[in-house]
């Protein structure tokens, strides 16, 4: 009997271990242009992913959040043109990290096109470049082609 209880206890602990190992959270957004964009956040260190009215926010306790908004290809081009006139930290084809002074302080932006889509994203935070990059690195953003 003790052996059975022992085996059942181990099996229950293993099941609890498996269910407690979720280390990410995601939302899938249906964009007006027909794209479906999945935004997935690594939540291992307690970060949270929230969404409101078609935008998303990465929340890190005690720090400024990072806000994300979706852009059409045309809007992306306009943002990229503007970004290249700011304090550019890194740029490439369809990707740019830049900073500018805003009402609340120095703002860091990450601008990029989502692979396999016609959708761009702009991420914005009051965190410095290192903080913005750290949050960006926790995100996995994937696009699904239009039906």
Short mmCIF file of N, CA and C in Angstrom, two decimals:
data_model
loop_
_atom_site.label_atom_id
_atom_site.label_comp_id
_atom_site.label_asym_id
_atom_site.label_seq_id
_atom_site.Cartn_x
_atom_site.Cartn_y
_atom_site.Cartn_z
N UNK A 1 0.82 -1.19 0.00
CA UNK A 1 0.00 0.00 0.00
C UNK A 1 0.87 1.27 0.00
N UNK A 2 1.94 1.24 0.84
CA UNK A 2 2.84 2.39 0.88
C UNK A 2 3.48 2.62 -0.48
N UNK A 3 3.78 1.54 -1.17
CA UNK A 3 4.40 1.64 -2.49
C UNK A 3 3.45 2.31 -3.49
N UNK A 4 2.17 1.97 -3.43
CA UNK A 4 1.18 2.56 -4.31
C UNK A 4 1.03 4.05 -4.02
N UNK A 5 0.95 4.41 -2.77
CA UNK A 5 0.82 5.81 -2.37
C UNK A 5 2.06 6.58 -2.82
N UNK A 6 3.21 5.96 -2.69
CA UNK A 6 4.46 6.59 -3.11
C UNK A 6 4.46 6.83 -4.62
N UNK A 7 4.05 5.86 -5.39
CA UNK A 7 4.01 5.98 -6.86
C UNK A 7 3.00 7.04 -7.27
N UNK A 8 1.82 7.04 -6.66
CA UNK A 8 0.79 8.03 -6.97
C UNK A 8 1.28 9.43 -6.60
N UNK A 9 1.94 9.58 -5.48
CA UNK A 9 2.47 10.89 -5.06
C UNK A 9 3.50 11.40 -6.06
N UNK A 10 4.38 10.53 -6.50
CA UNK A 10 5.40 10.92 -7.48
C UNK A 10 4.73 11.31 -8.79
N UNK A 11 3.73 10.55 -9.21
CA UNK A 11 3.02 10.85 -10.47
C UNK A 11 2.32 12.20 -10.37
N UNK A 12 1.69 12.49 -9.25
CA UNK A 12 1.02 13.78 -9.06
C UNK A 12 2.02 14.93 -9.07
N UNK A 13 3.14 14.75 -8.39
CA UNK A 13 4.17 15.79 -8.39
C UNK A 13 4.68 16.04 -9.80
N UNK A 14 4.87 14.98 -10.57
CA UNK A 14 5.33 15.12 -11.95
C UNK A 14 4.31 15.89 -12.78
N UNK A 15 3.01 15.57 -12.61
CA UNK A 15 1.95 16.28 -13.33
C UNK A 15 1.93 17.76 -12.96
N UNK A 16 2.07 18.06 -11.68
CA UNK A 16 2.11 19.45 -11.25
C UNK A 16 3.31 20.17 -11.82
N UNK A 17 4.44 19.48 -11.87
CA UNK A 17 5.65 20.05 -12.45
C UNK A 17 5.43 20.40 -13.91
N UNK A 18 4.80 19.51 -14.65
CA UNK A 18 4.56 19.76 -16.07
C UNK A 18 3.61 20.93 -16.30
N UNK A 19 2.58 21.07 -15.48
CA UNK A 19 1.62 22.16 -15.68
C UNK A 19 2.17 23.49 -15.19
N UNK A 20 3.13 23.48 -14.30
CA UNK A 20 3.68 24.71 -13.76
C UNK A 20 4.83 25.26 -14.61
N UNK A 21 5.15 24.60 -15.71
CA UNK A 21 6.31 24.98 -16.50
C UNK A 21 5.99 25.91 -17.67
N UNK A 22 4.83 26.45 -17.72
CA UNK A 22 4.50 27.37 -18.81
C UNK A 22 5.35 28.63 -18.64
N UNK A 23 6.19 28.89 -19.64
CA UNK A 23 7.12 30.02 -19.52
C UNK A 23 6.88 31.06 -20.60
N UNK A 24 5.68 31.04 -21.18
CA UNK A 24 5.37 32.06 -22.17
C UNK A 24 3.87 32.33 -22.19
N UNK A 25 3.53 33.45 -22.79
CA UNK A 25 2.13 33.84 -22.94
C UNK A 25 2.02 34.53 -24.29
N UNK A 26 0.92 34.32 -24.98
CA UNK A 26 0.80 34.92 -26.30
C UNK A 26 -0.61 35.39 -26.61
N UNK A 27 -0.68 36.32 -27.55
CA UNK A 27 -1.93 36.77 -28.15
C UNK A 27 -1.75 36.68 -29.66
N UNK A 28 -2.83 36.38 -30.36
CA UNK A 28 -2.83 36.44 -31.80
C UNK A 28 -3.77 37.57 -32.21
N UNK A 29 -3.26 38.48 -33.02
CA UNK A 29 -4.02 39.64 -33.45
C UNK A 29 -4.42 39.48 -34.92
N UNK A 30 -5.67 39.76 -35.22
CA UNK A 30 -6.14 39.79 -36.60
C UNK A 30 -6.06 41.24 -37.06
N UNK A 31 -5.15 41.50 -37.98
CA UNK A 31 -4.89 42.86 -38.43
C UNK A 31 -5.84 43.20 -39.58
N UNK A 32 -6.17 44.47 -39.70
CA UNK A 32 -7.14 44.92 -40.71
C UNK A 32 -6.74 44.53 -42.13
N UNK A 33 -5.45 44.37 -42.40
CA UNK A 33 -5.00 44.01 -43.75
C UNK A 33 -5.13 42.51 -44.03
N UNK A 34 -5.64 41.74 -43.07
CA UNK A 34 -5.82 40.30 -43.24
C UNK A 34 -4.73 39.46 -42.60
N UNK A 35 -3.64 40.07 -42.17
CA UNK A 35 -2.57 39.33 -41.50
C UNK A 35 -3.03 38.87 -40.12
N UNK A 36 -2.49 37.75 -39.70
CA UNK A 36 -2.64 37.28 -38.32
C UNK A 36 -1.25 37.31 -37.70
N UNK A 37 -1.09 38.09 -36.65
CA UNK A 37 0.22 38.26 -36.02
C UNK A 37 0.16 37.68 -34.61
N UNK A 38 1.07 36.75 -34.34
CA UNK A 38 1.17 36.17 -33.00
C UNK A 38 2.30 36.85 -32.25
N UNK A 39 1.98 37.37 -31.08
CA UNK A 39 2.96 38.01 -30.21
C UNK A 39 3.10 37.12 -28.98
N UNK A 40 4.30 36.57 -28.80
CA UNK A 40 4.57 35.65 -27.71
C UNK A 40 5.66 36.24 -26.82
N UNK A 41 5.45 36.19 -25.51
CA UNK A 41 6.40 36.74 -24.54
C UNK A 41 6.93 35.64 -23.65
N UNK A 42 8.24 35.61 -23.47
CA UNK A 42 8.87 34.72 -22.50
C UNK A 42 8.60 35.30 -21.11
N UNK A 43 7.86 34.56 -20.30
CA UNK A 43 7.45 35.05 -18.98
C UNK A 43 8.26 34.44 -17.84
N UNK A 44 9.38 33.84 -18.17
CA UNK A 44 10.21 33.15 -17.17
C UNK A 44 10.54 34.05 -15.98
N UNK A 45 10.85 35.32 -16.24
CA UNK A 45 11.26 36.23 -15.15
C UNK A 45 10.12 37.10 -14.64
N UNK A 46 8.88 36.68 -14.87
CA UNK A 46 7.74 37.40 -14.31
C UNK A 46 7.18 38.52 -15.18
N UNK A 47 7.68 38.66 -16.40
CA UNK A 47 7.13 39.67 -17.31
C UNK A 47 5.71 39.28 -17.69
N UNK A 48 4.90 40.28 -18.02
CA UNK A 48 3.50 40.03 -18.40
C UNK A 48 3.23 40.65 -19.75
N UNK A 49 2.36 40.01 -20.51
CA UNK A 49 1.91 40.52 -21.79
C UNK A 49 0.44 40.87 -21.65
N UNK A 50 0.11 42.11 -21.98
CA UNK A 50 -1.27 42.58 -21.90
C UNK A 50 -1.67 43.12 -23.27
N UNK A 51 -2.96 43.14 -23.53
CA UNK A 51 -3.43 43.72 -24.77
C UNK A 51 -4.66 44.56 -24.48
N UNK A 52 -4.79 45.62 -25.27
CA UNK A 52 -5.94 46.51 -25.13
C UNK A 52 -6.19 47.17 -26.47
N UNK A 53 -7.36 46.97 -27.00
CA UNK A 53 -7.80 47.66 -28.22
C UNK A 53 -6.82 47.46 -29.38
N UNK A 54 -6.35 46.23 -29.56
CA UNK A 54 -5.49 45.93 -30.69
C UNK A 54 -4.03 46.32 -30.54
N UNK A 55 -3.64 46.72 -29.36
CA UNK A 55 -2.23 47.02 -29.08
C UNK A 55 -1.80 46.13 -27.92
N UNK A 56 -0.49 46.00 -27.73
CA UNK A 56 -0.01 45.16 -26.65
C UNK A 56 1.03 45.89 -25.81
N UNK A 57 1.19 45.39 -24.59
CA UNK A 57 2.12 45.99 -23.63
C UNK A 57 2.90 44.89 -22.94
N UNK A 58 4.21 45.09 -22.83
CA UNK A 58 5.07 44.20 -22.06
C UNK A 58 5.33 44.89 -20.73
N UNK A 59 4.95 44.22 -19.65
CA UNK A 59 5.05 44.81 -18.32
C UNK A 59 6.11 44.08 -17.52
N UNK A 60 7.00 44.86 -16.94
CA UNK A 60 8.05 44.34 -16.06
C UNK A 60 7.91 45.09 -14.74
N UNK A 61 7.67 44.37 -13.66
CA UNK A 61 7.40 45.01 -12.37
C UNK A 61 8.49 46.00 -11.99
N UNK A 62 8.07 47.20 -11.62
CA UNK A 62 8.99 48.22 -11.16
C UNK A 62 9.69 49.00 -12.26
N UNK A 63 9.39 48.70 -13.53
CA UNK A 63 10.04 49.39 -14.64
C UNK A 63 8.99 49.92 -15.61
N UNK A 64 9.43 50.86 -16.45
CA UNK A 64 8.52 51.38 -17.47
C UNK A 64 8.16 50.28 -18.45
N UNK A 65 6.88 50.21 -18.84
CA UNK A 65 6.46 49.18 -19.78
C UNK A 65 6.93 49.49 -21.20
N UNK A 66 6.77 48.50 -22.07
CA UNK A 66 7.02 48.69 -23.50
C UNK A 66 5.68 48.50 -24.20
N UNK A 67 5.33 49.48 -25.02
CA UNK A 67 4.08 49.45 -25.75
C UNK A 67 4.33 49.05 -27.19
N UNK A 68 3.42 48.26 -27.76
CA UNK A 68 3.54 47.83 -29.14
C UNK A 68 2.30 48.16 -29.93
N UNK A 69 2.50 48.67 -31.14
CA UNK A 69 1.38 49.01 -32.03
C UNK A 69 1.68 48.47 -33.42
N UNK A 70 0.65 48.08 -34.12
CA UNK A 70 0.77 47.54 -35.47
C UNK A 70 0.69 48.66 -36.49
N UNK A 71 1.44 48.50 -37.59
CA UNK A 71 1.51 49.51 -38.64
C UNK A 71 1.25 48.88 -40.00
N UNK A 72 0.58 49.62 -40.88
CA UNK A 72 0.47 49.19 -42.26
C UNK A 72 1.83 49.39 -42.91
N UNK A 73 2.02 48.84 -44.10
CA UNK A 73 3.29 49.03 -44.81
C UNK A 73 3.55 50.51 -45.06
N UNK A 74 2.51 51.25 -45.42
CA UNK A 74 2.67 52.69 -45.68
C UNK A 74 3.07 53.42 -44.40
N UNK A 75 2.39 53.11 -43.30
CA UNK A 75 2.73 53.74 -42.02
C UNK A 75 4.16 53.38 -41.62
N UNK A 76 4.55 52.12 -41.85
CA UNK A 76 5.90 51.69 -41.52
C UNK A 76 6.93 52.54 -42.28
N UNK A 77 6.68 52.75 -43.57
CA UNK A 77 7.59 53.58 -44.37
C UNK A 77 7.70 54.99 -43.82
N UNK A 78 6.56 55.56 -43.42
CA UNK A 78 6.57 56.91 -42.85
C UNK A 78 7.36 56.94 -41.53
N UNK A 79 7.13 55.93 -40.67
CA UNK A 79 7.86 55.84 -39.40
C UNK A 79 9.35 55.69 -39.66
N UNK A 80 9.72 54.85 -40.63
CA UNK A 80 11.13 54.62 -40.92
C UNK A 80 11.79 55.91 -41.41
N UNK A 81 11.10 56.65 -42.29
CA UNK A 81 11.65 57.93 -42.77
C UNK A 81 11.90 58.88 -41.61
N UNK A 82 10.94 58.94 -40.68
CA UNK A 82 11.08 59.81 -39.51
C UNK A 82 12.18 59.30 -38.59
N UNK A 83 12.22 57.99 -38.37
CA UNK A 83 13.21 57.39 -37.46
C UNK A 83 14.62 57.73 -37.89
N UNK A 84 14.87 57.70 -39.18
CA UNK A 84 16.22 57.93 -39.68
C UNK A 84 16.69 59.36 -39.48
N UNK A 85 15.78 60.27 -39.06
CA UNK A 85 16.17 61.64 -38.74
C UNK A 85 16.41 61.82 -37.24
N UNK A 86 16.22 60.76 -36.47
CA UNK A 86 16.38 60.82 -35.01
C UNK A 86 17.75 60.26 -34.62
N UNK A 87 17.92 60.01 -33.34
CA UNK A 87 19.15 59.43 -32.81
C UNK A 87 19.12 57.93 -33.06
N UNK A 88 19.62 57.50 -34.23
CA UNK A 88 19.56 56.10 -34.64
C UNK A 88 20.67 55.31 -33.94
N UNK A 89 20.27 54.23 -33.29
CA UNK A 89 21.22 53.36 -32.59
C UNK A 89 21.60 52.16 -33.44
N UNK A 90 20.67 51.72 -34.27
CA UNK A 90 20.92 50.60 -35.18
C UNK A 90 19.86 50.65 -36.27
N UNK A 91 20.27 50.38 -37.50
CA UNK A 91 19.27 50.31 -38.57
C UNK A 91 19.69 49.29 -39.61
N UNK A 92 18.72 48.75 -40.26
CA UNK A 92 18.93 47.78 -41.33
C UNK A 92 17.69 47.79 -42.19
N UNK A 93 17.62 46.84 -43.10
CA UNK A 93 16.44 46.77 -43.95
C UNK A 93 15.25 46.34 -43.10
N UNK A 94 14.24 47.17 -43.06
CA UNK A 94 13.01 46.90 -42.32
C UNK A 94 13.22 46.76 -40.81
N UNK A 95 14.25 47.44 -40.25
CA UNK A 95 14.51 47.38 -38.81
C UNK A 95 15.24 48.65 -38.39
N UNK A 96 14.84 49.22 -37.25
CA UNK A 96 15.52 50.41 -36.75
C UNK A 96 15.29 50.53 -35.24
N UNK A 97 16.35 50.87 -34.53
CA UNK A 97 16.24 51.25 -33.11
C UNK A 97 16.70 52.69 -33.03
N UNK A 98 15.85 53.53 -32.44
CA UNK A 98 16.19 54.94 -32.33
C UNK A 98 15.64 55.51 -31.04
N UNK A 99 16.16 56.69 -30.69
CA UNK A 99 15.71 57.39 -29.48
C UNK A 99 15.36 58.83 -29.84
N UNK A 100 14.46 59.36 -29.03
CA UNK A 100 14.13 60.79 -29.13
C UNK A 100 13.62 61.26 -27.78
N UNK A 101 13.71 62.56 -27.57
CA UNK A 101 13.19 63.14 -26.33
C UNK A 101 11.70 63.35 -26.47
N UNK A 102 10.96 62.95 -25.45
CA UNK A 102 9.51 63.11 -25.43
C UNK A 102 9.08 63.87 -24.19
N UNK A 103 7.79 64.00 -24.03
CA UNK A 103 7.24 64.75 -22.90
C UNK A 103 7.62 64.13 -21.56
N UNK A 104 7.74 62.80 -21.52
CA UNK A 104 8.03 62.11 -20.27
C UNK A 104 9.49 61.73 -20.09
N UNK A 105 10.32 62.07 -21.08
CA UNK A 105 11.74 61.73 -21.00
C UNK A 105 12.24 61.14 -22.30
N UNK A 106 13.40 60.51 -22.23
CA UNK A 106 14.03 59.90 -23.41
C UNK A 106 13.28 58.62 -23.77
N UNK A 107 12.80 58.55 -24.99
CA UNK A 107 12.02 57.41 -25.46
C UNK A 107 12.88 56.54 -26.39
N UNK A 108 12.78 55.24 -26.23
CA UNK A 108 13.48 54.30 -27.10
C UNK A 108 12.43 53.57 -27.93
N UNK A 109 12.67 53.51 -29.24
CA UNK A 109 11.75 52.88 -30.18
C UNK A 109 12.45 51.75 -30.93
N UNK A 110 11.71 50.69 -31.17
CA UNK A 110 12.18 49.61 -32.03
C UNK A 110 11.11 49.44 -33.10
N UNK A 111 11.53 49.55 -34.34
CA UNK A 111 10.63 49.56 -35.48
C UNK A 111 11.04 48.41 -36.42
N UNK A 112 10.09 47.57 -36.81
CA UNK A 112 10.43 46.45 -37.69
C UNK A 112 9.19 45.92 -38.41
N UNK A 113 9.45 45.26 -39.53
CA UNK A 113 8.40 44.54 -40.25
C UNK A 113 8.36 43.11 -39.74
N UNK A 114 7.16 42.56 -39.62
CA UNK A 114 6.98 41.19 -39.17
C UNK A 114 7.19 40.26 -40.36
N UNK A 115 8.03 39.24 -40.17
CA UNK A 115 8.27 38.26 -41.23
C UNK A 115 6.95 37.62 -41.67
N UNK A 116 6.87 37.27 -42.94
CA UNK A 116 5.70 36.60 -43.51
C UNK A 116 4.42 37.42 -43.36
N UNK A 117 4.53 38.74 -43.47
CA UNK A 117 3.35 39.59 -43.34
C UNK A 117 3.58 40.92 -44.06
N UNK A 118 2.52 41.68 -44.13
CA UNK A 118 2.58 43.05 -44.64
C UNK A 118 2.37 44.03 -43.49
N UNK A 119 2.75 43.62 -42.29
CA UNK A 119 2.50 44.39 -41.08
C UNK A 119 3.83 44.77 -40.42
N UNK A 120 3.91 46.02 -39.98
CA UNK A 120 5.04 46.49 -39.20
C UNK A 120 4.63 46.66 -37.75
N UNK A 121 5.62 46.79 -36.89
CA UNK A 121 5.37 47.03 -35.46
C UNK A 121 6.30 48.12 -35.00
N UNK A 122 5.78 48.99 -34.15
CA UNK A 122 6.62 49.95 -33.45
C UNK A 122 6.47 49.65 -31.96
N UNK A 123 7.62 49.47 -31.29
CA UNK A 123 7.68 49.27 -29.85
C UNK A 123 8.24 50.55 -29.24
N UNK A 124 7.67 50.99 -28.13
CA UNK A 124 8.11 52.23 -27.50
C UNK A 124 8.19 52.05 -25.99
N UNK A 125 9.25 52.60 -25.40
CA UNK A 125 9.42 52.53 -23.95
C UNK A 125 10.26 53.71 -23.47
N UNK A 126 10.13 54.01 -22.19
CA UNK A 126 10.98 55.02 -21.57
C UNK A 126 12.26 54.39 -21.01
N UNK A 127 12.39 53.08 -21.13
CA UNK A 127 13.63 52.43 -20.69
C UNK A 127 14.76 52.80 -21.66
N UNK A 128 15.99 52.66 -21.18
CA UNK A 128 17.14 52.96 -22.03
C UNK A 128 17.30 51.88 -23.10
N UNK A 129 18.31 52.03 -23.93
CA UNK A 129 18.52 51.09 -25.02
C UNK A 129 18.65 49.65 -24.52
N UNK A 130 19.43 49.43 -23.48
CA UNK A 130 19.63 48.08 -22.96
C UNK A 130 18.32 47.47 -22.47
N UNK A 131 17.53 48.26 -21.77
CA UNK A 131 16.23 47.78 -21.28
C UNK A 131 15.28 47.47 -22.41
N UNK A 132 15.26 48.33 -23.43
CA UNK A 132 14.39 48.11 -24.59
C UNK A 132 14.81 46.84 -25.33
N UNK A 133 16.10 46.67 -25.53
CA UNK A 133 16.58 45.47 -26.23
C UNK A 133 16.26 44.20 -25.42
N UNK A 134 16.41 44.28 -24.10
CA UNK A 134 16.12 43.12 -23.26
C UNK A 134 14.65 42.71 -23.38
N UNK A 135 13.75 43.69 -23.39
CA UNK A 135 12.33 43.37 -23.54
C UNK A 135 12.04 42.84 -24.94
N UNK A 136 12.64 43.45 -25.96
CA UNK A 136 12.46 43.01 -27.34
C UNK A 136 12.92 41.56 -27.50
N UNK A 137 14.02 41.21 -26.86
CA UNK A 137 14.55 39.86 -26.95
C UNK A 137 13.64 38.81 -26.32
N UNK A 138 12.74 39.23 -25.45
CA UNK A 138 11.79 38.30 -24.84
C UNK A 138 10.59 38.01 -25.74
N UNK A 139 10.45 38.81 -26.80
CA UNK A 139 9.31 38.66 -27.71
C UNK A 139 9.65 37.76 -28.89
N UNK A 140 8.68 36.97 -29.28
CA UNK A 140 8.73 36.23 -30.55
C UNK A 140 7.47 36.64 -31.30
N UNK A 141 7.66 37.29 -32.43
CA UNK A 141 6.51 37.81 -33.19
C UNK A 141 6.54 37.17 -34.57
N UNK A 142 5.45 36.49 -34.89
CA UNK A 142 5.38 35.78 -36.16
C UNK A 142 4.11 36.17 -36.91
N UNK A 143 4.24 36.18 -38.22
CA UNK A 143 3.11 36.51 -39.07
C UNK A 143 2.65 35.31 -39.85
N UNK A 144 1.37 35.30 -40.14
CA UNK A 144 0.80 34.27 -41.00
C UNK A 144 0.31 34.95 -42.27
N UNK A 145 0.67 34.42 -43.42
CA UNK A 145 0.21 35.04 -44.67
C UNK A 145 -1.31 35.07 -44.74
N UNK A 146 -1.79 36.02 -45.51
CA UNK A 146 -3.23 36.15 -45.70
C UNK A 146 -3.78 34.87 -46.31
N UNK A 147 -5.04 34.60 -45.99
CA UNK A 147 -5.70 33.40 -46.57
C UNK A 147 -5.88 33.56 -48.07
#
